[in-house]
Tab-separated table of C-alpha atoms and ligand atoms in Angstrom:
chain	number	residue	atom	x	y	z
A	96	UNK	CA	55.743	12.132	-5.617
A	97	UNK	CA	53.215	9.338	-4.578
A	98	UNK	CA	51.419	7.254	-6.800
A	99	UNK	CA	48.146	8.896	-6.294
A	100	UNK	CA	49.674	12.337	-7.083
A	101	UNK	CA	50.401	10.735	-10.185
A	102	UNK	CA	46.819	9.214	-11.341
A	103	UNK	CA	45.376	9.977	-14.131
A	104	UNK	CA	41.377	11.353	-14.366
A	105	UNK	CA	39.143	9.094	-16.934
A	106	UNK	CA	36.252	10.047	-18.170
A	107	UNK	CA	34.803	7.043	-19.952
A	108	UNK	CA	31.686	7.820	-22.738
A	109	UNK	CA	29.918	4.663	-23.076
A	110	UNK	CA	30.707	2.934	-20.160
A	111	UNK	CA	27.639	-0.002	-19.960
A	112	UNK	CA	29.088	-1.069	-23.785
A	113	UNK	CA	31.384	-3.341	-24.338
A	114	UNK	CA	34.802	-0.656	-24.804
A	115	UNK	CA	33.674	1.222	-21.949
A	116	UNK	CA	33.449	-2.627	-19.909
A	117	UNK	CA	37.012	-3.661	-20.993
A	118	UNK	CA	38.526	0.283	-20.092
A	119	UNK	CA	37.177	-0.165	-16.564
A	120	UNK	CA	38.787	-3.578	-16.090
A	121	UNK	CA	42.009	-1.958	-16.961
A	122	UNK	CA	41.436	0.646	-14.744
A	123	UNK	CA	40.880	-2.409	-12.033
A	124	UNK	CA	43.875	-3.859	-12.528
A	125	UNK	CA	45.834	-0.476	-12.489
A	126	UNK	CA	43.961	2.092	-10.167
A	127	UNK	CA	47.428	3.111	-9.020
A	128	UNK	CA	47.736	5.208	-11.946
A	129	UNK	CA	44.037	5.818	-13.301
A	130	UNK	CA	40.993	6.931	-10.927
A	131	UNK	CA	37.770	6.869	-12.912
A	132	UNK	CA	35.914	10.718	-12.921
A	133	UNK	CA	32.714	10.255	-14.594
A	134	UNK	CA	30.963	7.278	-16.485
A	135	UNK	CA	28.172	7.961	-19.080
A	136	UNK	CA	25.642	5.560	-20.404
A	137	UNK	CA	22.720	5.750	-22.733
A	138	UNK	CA	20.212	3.740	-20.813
A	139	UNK	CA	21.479	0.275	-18.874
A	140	UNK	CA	21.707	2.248	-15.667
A	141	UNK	CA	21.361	-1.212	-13.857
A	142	UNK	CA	25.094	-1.757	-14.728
A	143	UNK	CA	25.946	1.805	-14.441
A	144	UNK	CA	24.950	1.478	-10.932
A	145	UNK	CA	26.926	-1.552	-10.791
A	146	UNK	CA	30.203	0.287	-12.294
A	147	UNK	CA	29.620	4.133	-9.516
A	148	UNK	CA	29.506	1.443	-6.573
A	149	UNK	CA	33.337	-0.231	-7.865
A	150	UNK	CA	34.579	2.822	-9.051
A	151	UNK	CA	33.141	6.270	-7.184
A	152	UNK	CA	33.193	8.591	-10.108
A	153	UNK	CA	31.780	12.108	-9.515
A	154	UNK	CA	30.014	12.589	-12.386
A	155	UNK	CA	27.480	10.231	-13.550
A	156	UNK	CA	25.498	10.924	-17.172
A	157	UNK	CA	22.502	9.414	-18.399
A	158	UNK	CA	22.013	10.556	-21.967
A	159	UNK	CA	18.717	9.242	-22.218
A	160	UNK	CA	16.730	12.127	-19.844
A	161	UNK	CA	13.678	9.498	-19.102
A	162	UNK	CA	16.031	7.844	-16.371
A	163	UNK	CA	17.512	10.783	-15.285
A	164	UNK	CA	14.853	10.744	-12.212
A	165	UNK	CA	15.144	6.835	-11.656
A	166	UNK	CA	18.827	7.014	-11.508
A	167	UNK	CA	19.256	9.643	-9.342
A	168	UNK	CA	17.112	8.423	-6.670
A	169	UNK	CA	19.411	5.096	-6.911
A	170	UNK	CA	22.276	7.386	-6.199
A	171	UNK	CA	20.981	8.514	-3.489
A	172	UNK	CA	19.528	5.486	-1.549
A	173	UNK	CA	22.928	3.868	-2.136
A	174	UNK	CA	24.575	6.980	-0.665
A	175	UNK	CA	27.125	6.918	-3.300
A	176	UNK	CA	27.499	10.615	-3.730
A	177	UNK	CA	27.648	10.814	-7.659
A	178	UNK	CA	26.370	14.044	-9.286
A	179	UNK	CA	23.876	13.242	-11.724
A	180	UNK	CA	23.412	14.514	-15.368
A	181	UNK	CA	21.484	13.901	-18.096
A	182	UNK	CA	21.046	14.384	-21.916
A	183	UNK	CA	23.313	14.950	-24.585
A	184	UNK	CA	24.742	18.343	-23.645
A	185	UNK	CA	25.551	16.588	-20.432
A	186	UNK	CA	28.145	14.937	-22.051
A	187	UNK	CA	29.800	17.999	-23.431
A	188	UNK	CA	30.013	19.806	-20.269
A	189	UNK	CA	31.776	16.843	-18.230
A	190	UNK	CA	34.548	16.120	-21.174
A	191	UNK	CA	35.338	19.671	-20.986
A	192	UNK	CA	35.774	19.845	-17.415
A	193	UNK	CA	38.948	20.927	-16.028
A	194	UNK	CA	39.654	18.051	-14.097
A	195	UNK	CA	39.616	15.182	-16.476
A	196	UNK	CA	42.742	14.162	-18.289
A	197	UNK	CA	41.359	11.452	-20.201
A	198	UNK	CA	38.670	10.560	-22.495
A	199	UNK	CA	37.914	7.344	-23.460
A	200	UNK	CA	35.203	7.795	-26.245
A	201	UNK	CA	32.862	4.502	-26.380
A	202	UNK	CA	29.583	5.752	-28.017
A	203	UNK	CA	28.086	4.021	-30.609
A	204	UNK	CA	27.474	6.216	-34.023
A	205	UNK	CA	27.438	9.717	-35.098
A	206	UNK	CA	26.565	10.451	-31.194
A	207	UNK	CA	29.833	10.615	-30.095
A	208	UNK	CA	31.141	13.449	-32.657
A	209	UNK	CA	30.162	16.125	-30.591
A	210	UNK	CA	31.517	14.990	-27.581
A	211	UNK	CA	34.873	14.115	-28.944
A	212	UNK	CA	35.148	17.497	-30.962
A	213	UNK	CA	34.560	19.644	-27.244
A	214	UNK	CA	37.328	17.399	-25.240
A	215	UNK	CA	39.520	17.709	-28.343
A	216	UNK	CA	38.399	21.933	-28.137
A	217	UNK	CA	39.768	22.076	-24.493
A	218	UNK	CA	43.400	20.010	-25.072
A	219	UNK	CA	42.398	16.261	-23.806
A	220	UNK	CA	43.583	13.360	-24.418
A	221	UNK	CA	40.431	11.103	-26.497
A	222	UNK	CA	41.140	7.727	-27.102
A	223	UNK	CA	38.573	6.839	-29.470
A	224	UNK	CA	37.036	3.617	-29.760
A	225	UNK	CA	33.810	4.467	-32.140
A	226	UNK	CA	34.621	5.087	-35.498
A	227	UNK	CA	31.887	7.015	-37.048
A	228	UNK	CA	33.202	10.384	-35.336
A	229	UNK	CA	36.768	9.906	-37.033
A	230	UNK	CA	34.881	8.916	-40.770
A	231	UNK	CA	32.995	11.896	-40.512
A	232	UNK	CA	35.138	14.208	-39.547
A	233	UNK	CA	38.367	12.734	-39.224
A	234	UNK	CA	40.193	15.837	-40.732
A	235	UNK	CA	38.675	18.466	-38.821
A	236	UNK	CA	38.817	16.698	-35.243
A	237	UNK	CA	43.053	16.010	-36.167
A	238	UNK	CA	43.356	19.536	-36.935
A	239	UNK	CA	41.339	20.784	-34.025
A	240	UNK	CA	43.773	18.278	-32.237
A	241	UNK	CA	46.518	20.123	-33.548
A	242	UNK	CA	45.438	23.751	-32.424
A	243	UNK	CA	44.611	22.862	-28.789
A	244	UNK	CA	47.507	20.329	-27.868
A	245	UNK	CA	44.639	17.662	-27.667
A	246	UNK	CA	45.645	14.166	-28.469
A	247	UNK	CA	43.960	11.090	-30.473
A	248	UNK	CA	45.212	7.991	-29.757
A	249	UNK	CA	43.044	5.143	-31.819
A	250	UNK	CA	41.710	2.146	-29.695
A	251	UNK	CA	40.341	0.763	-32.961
A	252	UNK	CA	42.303	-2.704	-32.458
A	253	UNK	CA	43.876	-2.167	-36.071
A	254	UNK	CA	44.454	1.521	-35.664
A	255	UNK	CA	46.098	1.143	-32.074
A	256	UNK	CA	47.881	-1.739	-34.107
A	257	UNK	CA	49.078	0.543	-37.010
A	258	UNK	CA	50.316	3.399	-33.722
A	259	UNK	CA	52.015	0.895	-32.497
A	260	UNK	CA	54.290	0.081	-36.001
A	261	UNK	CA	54.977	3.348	-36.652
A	262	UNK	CA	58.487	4.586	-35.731
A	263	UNK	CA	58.442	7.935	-35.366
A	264	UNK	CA	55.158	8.663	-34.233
A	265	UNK	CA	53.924	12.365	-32.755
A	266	UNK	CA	50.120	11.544	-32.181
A	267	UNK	CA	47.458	12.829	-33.726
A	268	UNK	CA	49.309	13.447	-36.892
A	269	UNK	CA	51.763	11.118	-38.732
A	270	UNK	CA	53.345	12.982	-41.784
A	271	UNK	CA	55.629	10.983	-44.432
A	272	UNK	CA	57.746	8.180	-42.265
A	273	UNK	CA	58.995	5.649	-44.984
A	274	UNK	CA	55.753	3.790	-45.433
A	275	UNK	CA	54.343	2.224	-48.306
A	276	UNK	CA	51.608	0.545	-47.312
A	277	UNK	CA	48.774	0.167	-44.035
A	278	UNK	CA	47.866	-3.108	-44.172
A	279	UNK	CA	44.494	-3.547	-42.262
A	280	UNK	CA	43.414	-7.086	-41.190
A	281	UNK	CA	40.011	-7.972	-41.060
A	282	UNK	CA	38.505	-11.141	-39.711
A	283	UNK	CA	35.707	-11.917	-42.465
A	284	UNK	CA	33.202	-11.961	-40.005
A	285	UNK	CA	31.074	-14.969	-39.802
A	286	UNK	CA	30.111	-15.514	-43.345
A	287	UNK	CA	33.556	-15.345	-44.867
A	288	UNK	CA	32.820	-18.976	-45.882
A	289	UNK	CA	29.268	-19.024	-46.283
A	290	UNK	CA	27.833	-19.111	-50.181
A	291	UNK	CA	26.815	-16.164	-51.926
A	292	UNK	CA	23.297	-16.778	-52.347
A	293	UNK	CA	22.702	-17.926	-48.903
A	294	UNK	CA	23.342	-14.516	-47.395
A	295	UNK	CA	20.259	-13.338	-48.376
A	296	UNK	CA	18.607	-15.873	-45.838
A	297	UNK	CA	20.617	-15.385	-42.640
A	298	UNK	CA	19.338	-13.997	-39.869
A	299	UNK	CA	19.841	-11.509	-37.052
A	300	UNK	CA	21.207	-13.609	-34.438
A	301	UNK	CA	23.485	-15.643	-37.000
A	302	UNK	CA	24.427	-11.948	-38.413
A	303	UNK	CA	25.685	-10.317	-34.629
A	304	UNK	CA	27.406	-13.611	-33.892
A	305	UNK	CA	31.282	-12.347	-34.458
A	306	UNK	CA	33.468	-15.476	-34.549
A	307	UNK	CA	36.634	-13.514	-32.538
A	308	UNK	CA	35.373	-10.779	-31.242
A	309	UNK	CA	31.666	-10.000	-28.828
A	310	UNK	CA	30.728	-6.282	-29.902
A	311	UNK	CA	27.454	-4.338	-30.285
A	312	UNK	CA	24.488	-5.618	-32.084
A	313	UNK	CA	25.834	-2.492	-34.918
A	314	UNK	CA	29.014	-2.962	-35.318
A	315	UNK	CA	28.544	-6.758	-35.839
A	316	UNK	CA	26.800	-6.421	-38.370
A	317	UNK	CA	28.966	-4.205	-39.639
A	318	UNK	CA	31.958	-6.604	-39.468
A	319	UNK	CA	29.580	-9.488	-41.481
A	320	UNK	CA	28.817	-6.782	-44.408
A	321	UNK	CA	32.383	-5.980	-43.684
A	322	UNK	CA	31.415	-1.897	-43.722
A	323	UNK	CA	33.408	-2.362	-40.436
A	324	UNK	CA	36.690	-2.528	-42.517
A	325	UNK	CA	35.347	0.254	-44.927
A	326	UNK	CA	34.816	2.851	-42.220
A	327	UNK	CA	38.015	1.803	-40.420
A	328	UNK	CA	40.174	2.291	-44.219
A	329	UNK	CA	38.266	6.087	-43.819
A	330	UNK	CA	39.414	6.311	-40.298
A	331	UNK	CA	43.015	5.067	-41.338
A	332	UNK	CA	43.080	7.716	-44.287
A	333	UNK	CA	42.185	10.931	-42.224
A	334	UNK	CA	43.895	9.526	-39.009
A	335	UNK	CA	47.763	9.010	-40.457
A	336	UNK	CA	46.984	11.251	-43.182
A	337	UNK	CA	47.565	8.387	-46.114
A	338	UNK	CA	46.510	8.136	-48.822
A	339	UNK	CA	43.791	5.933	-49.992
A	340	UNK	CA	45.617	3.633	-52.354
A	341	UNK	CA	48.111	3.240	-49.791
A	342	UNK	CA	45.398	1.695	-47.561
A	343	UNK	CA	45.214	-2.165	-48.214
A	344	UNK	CA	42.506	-4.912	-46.371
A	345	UNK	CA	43.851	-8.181	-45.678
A	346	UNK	CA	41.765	-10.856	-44.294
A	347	UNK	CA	42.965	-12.456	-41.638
A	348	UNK	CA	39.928	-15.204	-39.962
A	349	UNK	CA	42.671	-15.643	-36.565
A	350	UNK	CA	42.658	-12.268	-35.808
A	351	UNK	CA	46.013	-12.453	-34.268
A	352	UNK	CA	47.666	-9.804	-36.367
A	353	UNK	CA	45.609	-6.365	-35.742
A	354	UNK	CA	47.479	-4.748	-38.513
A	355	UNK	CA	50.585	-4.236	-40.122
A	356	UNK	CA	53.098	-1.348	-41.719
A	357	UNK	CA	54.880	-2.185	-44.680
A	358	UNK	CA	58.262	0.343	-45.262
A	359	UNK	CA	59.879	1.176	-48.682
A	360	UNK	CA	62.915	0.005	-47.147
A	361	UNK	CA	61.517	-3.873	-47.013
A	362	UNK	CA	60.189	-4.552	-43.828
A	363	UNK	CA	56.830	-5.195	-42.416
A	364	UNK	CA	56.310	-4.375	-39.014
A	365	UNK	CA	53.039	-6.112	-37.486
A	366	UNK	CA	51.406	-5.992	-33.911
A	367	UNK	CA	50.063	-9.882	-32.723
A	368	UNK	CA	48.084	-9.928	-29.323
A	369	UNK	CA	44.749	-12.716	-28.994
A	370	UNK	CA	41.750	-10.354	-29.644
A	371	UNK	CA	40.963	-8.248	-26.440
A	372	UNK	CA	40.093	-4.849	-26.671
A	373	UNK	CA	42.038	-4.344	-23.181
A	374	UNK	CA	45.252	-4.790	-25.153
A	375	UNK	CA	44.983	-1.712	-27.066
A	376	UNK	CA	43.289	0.495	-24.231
A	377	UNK	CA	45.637	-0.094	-21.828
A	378	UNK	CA	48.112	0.679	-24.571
A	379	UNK	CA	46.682	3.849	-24.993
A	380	UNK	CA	45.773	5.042	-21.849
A	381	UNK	CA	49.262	4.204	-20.145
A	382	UNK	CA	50.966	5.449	-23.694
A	383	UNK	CA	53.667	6.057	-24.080
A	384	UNK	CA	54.874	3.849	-21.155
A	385	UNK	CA	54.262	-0.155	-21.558
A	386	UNK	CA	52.574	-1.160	-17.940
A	387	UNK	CA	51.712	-4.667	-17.363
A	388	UNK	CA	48.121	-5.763	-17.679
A	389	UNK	CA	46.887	-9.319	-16.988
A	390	UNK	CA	45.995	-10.082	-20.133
A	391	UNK	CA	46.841	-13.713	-21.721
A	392	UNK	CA	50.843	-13.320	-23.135
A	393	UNK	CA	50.597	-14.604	-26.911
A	394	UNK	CA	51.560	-18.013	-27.242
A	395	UNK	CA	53.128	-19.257	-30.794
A	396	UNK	CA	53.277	-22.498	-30.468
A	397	UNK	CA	49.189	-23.080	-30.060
A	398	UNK	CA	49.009	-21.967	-33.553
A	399	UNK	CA	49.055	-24.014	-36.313
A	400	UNK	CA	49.210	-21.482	-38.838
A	401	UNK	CA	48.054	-17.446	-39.964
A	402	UNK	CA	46.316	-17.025	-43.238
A	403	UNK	CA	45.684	-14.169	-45.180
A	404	UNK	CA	43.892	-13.762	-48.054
A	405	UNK	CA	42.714	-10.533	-50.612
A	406	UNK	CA	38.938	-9.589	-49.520
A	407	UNK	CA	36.261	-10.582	-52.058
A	408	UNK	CA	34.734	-7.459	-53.032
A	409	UNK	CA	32.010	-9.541	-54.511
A	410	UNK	CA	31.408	-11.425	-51.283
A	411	UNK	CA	31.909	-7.515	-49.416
A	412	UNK	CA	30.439	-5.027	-51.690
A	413	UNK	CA	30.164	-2.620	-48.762
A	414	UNK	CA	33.654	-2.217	-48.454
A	415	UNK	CA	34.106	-1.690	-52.319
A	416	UNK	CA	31.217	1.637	-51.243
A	417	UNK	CA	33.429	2.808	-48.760
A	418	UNK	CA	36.392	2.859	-51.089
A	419	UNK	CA	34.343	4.848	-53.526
A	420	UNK	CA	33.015	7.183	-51.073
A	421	UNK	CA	36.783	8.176	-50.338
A	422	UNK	CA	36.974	8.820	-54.165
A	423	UNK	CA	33.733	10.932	-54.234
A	424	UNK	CA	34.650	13.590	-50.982
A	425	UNK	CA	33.352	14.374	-47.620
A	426	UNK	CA	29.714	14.953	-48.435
A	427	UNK	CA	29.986	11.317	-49.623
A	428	UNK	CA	31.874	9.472	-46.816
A	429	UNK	CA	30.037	11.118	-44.707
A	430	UNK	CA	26.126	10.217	-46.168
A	431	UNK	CA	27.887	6.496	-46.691
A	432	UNK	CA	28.306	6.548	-42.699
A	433	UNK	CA	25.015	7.664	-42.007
A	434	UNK	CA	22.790	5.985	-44.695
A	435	UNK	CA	24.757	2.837	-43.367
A	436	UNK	CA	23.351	3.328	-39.739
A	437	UNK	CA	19.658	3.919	-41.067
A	438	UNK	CA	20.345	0.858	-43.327
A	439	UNK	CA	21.667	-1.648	-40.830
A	440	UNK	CA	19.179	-0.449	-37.506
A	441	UNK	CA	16.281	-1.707	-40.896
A	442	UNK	CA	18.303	-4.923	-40.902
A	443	UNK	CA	18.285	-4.938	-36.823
A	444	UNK	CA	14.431	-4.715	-36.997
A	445	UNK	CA	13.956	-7.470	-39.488
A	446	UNK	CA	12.804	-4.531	-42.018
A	447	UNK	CA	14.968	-5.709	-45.023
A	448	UNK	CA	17.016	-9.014	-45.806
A	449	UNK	CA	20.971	-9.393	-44.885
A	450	UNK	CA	22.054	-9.337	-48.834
A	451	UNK	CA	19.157	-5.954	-48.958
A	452	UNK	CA	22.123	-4.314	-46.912
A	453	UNK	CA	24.743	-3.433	-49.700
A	454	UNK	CA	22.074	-2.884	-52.247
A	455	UNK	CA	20.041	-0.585	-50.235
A	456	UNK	CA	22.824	1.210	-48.998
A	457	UNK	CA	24.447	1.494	-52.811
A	458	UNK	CA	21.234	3.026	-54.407
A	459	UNK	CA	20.659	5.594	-51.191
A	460	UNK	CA	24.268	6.578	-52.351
A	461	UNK	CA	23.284	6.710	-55.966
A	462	UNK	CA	20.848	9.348	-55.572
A	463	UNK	CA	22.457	11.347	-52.431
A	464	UNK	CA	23.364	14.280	-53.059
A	465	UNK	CA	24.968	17.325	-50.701
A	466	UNK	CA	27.799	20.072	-50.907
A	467	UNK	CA	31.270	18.775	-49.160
A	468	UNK	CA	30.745	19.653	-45.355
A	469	UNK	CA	33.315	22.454	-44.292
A	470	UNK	CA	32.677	23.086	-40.844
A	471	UNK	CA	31.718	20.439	-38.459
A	472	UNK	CA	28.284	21.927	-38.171
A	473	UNK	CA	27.896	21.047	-41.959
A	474	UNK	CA	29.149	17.199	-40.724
A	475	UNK	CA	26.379	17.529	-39.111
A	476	UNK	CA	23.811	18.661	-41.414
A	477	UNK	CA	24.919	16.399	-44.232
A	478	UNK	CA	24.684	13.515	-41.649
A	479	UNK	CA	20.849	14.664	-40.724
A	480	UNK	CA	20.188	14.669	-44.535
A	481	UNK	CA	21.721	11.434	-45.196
A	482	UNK	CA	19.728	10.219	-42.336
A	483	UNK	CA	16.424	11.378	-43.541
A	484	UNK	CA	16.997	10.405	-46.954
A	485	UNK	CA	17.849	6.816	-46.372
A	486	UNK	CA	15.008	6.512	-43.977
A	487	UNK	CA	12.594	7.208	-46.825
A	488	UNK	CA	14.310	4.999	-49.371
A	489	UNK	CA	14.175	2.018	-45.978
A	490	UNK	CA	10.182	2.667	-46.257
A	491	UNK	CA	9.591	2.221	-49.865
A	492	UNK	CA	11.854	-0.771	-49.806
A	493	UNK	CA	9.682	-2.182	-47.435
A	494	UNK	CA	6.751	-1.183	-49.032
A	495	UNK	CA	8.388	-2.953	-52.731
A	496	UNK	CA	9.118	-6.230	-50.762
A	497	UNK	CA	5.783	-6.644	-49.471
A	498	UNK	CA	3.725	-5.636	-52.495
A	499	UNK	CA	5.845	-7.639	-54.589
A	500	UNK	CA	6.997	-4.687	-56.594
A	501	UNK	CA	10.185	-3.860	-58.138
B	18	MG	MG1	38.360	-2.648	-35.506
């Protein structure tokens, strides 16, 4: 068999943002065994253009339909051939197709639940990157996993960390294998150090300033409230099926350790790599052979030493929400995603103060209230309420801080 025969077909969801950036350059360095099949991007169809001229998918999806027109006249001055889609649905019909064996799922938010649950529906392989679709419906996409022969494999850096230390492990499912505890490592973000009551003066561009790792402008801030860690304990509990108060944080500022598993027997198994999200997709997408990626081997001797500490739940009350959420059900993990999205995009557009974040987010979750979600279509409902609702508490917030009231 030649090596071509033997390529696999990627589909990757999100490909202008920074998961889909780092899958393609693994796909560079080993396009003897992947060939890219479609790329999808919101709106930056500058780079998208960029990626179809490297790569030569045949499937090309704008999701935003106001450059459908633009980008398809680009295709076809550069006479490269692509077949061009647009909107949301778009998305559903190209992970289902029959030719693609891969999924690499890169969407920011709730918008990539729908496209993972149809790729799972038709027996893919999704390695998911975005976390939101696993905390909201984490259960429901393993066991649709389960009755299709679809596969999840977690790109997550600490998830694709935690694969990696278990022993026996039959992806998407993990059932009881000795362990005690998930240790998830966190870095603290950039104000691990910073005094309390200067958080409530920092601003956007000190907030999306990671220390170890560039991401989106969302998930940044995300990993300063440390909600980040939150969703990804969620994601933990529903993707090895453990329990919550098996699930421990540890912070960890090198972010050399991506996560550990701690055994009844004793030992601790732990997965070290310098923070590049290539490490764990080229894990995932060659899984479950090892194939050598030009990535910088980890060196011991540069470091001086790894600290870890217990996470200050006073410092990080959002991860203290996302615990309780866990407590509360579905309906509840699932409004905590969503109110968190509304929350931080009024953060993002200087609406509300960094410190606002937890509060807001804790009193939307006070007064939420919805029936646990039993379908995915419910997910989905629950997630529109949540949406709504926290967008009207975000304008009356507003409205408090500028009158002066409450
Ligand atoms: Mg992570």
């Amino acid at each position: 068999m030649t090596a071509i025969a033997e390529q696999k077909r990627v589909c990757v969801l999100g490909s202008t943002g920074s998961v889909g950036v780092s899958t393609l350059s693994v796909i560079l360095q080993q396009s003897d065994r992947f060939q890219v099949f479609a790329l999808t991007a919101h709106s930056n169809i500058d780079l998208l253009m960029e990626q179809c001229r490297v790569f030569h998918p045949k499937y090309l999806v704008v999701t935003n339909p106001d450059l459908y027109q633009a980008l398809s006249v680009r295709v076809k001055v550069d006479c490269l051939g692509a077949v061009v889609m647009s909107g949301s649905e778009s998305l559903n019909e190209i992970v289902s197709h029959e030719d693609v064996d891969i999924i690499v799922a890169g969407i920011v938010g709730a918008a990539g639940l729908d496209s993972i649950y149809h790729a799972l529906c038709r027996g893919k392989r999704v390695l998911v990157a975005n976390k939101e679709p696993l905390v909201m419906a984490g259960d429901f996409l393993v066991d649709v996993a389960k009755k299709n022969h679809a596969t999840i494999l977690p790109i997550d850096s600490e998830h694709n960390a935690i694969f990696q230390c278990l022993s026996q492990c039959v992806p998407p499912y993990l059932h009881d294998q000795g362990i005690s505890k998930i240790l998830l490592t966190a870095s603290g973000g950039p104000f691990l150090n910073t005094p309390i009551d200067e958080l409530k003066n920092v601003s956007v561009s000190q907030a999306i300033k990671h220390p170890k790792w560039e991401m989106g402008r969302k998930i940044s801030i995300d990993s300063a409230t440390m909600m980040n860690k939150g969703l990804e304990v969620i994601e933990a509990h529903y993707l090895f099926a453990a329990p919550v108060d098996t699930i421990e944080v540890v912070v960890h500022p090198q972010s050399i350790v991506h996560s550990m598993v701690q055994y009844v027997d004793g030992s601790t198994l732990a997965q070290l790599a310098y923070p590049d999200m290539r490490v764990p997709i080229g894990h995932a997408l060659n899984y479950p052979h090892r194939v050598a990626l030009n990535v910088k081997p980890l060196c011991l001797e540069d470091m001086s030493s790894l600290q870890f500490q217990a996470p200050d739940f006073k410092r990080f009350p959002c991860l203290l929400l996302a615990y309780e959420s866990l407590t509360k059900g579905r309906a509840a993990v699932v409004g905590l995603n969503a109110i968190n999205e509304v929350v931080v995009a009024g953060f993002l557009d200087n609406k509300i103060r960094f410190s606002d974040i937890s509060i807001l987010i804790e009193s939307v979750m006070t007064d939420f209230n919805a029936s646990n979600p039993n379908t995915i279509e419910e997910v989905f409902d629950v997630n529109a309420a949540a949406r709504e609702f926290a967008t009207e508490h975000l304008s009356k917030f507003k409205a408090a801080e500028v009158y002066g009231g409450v």
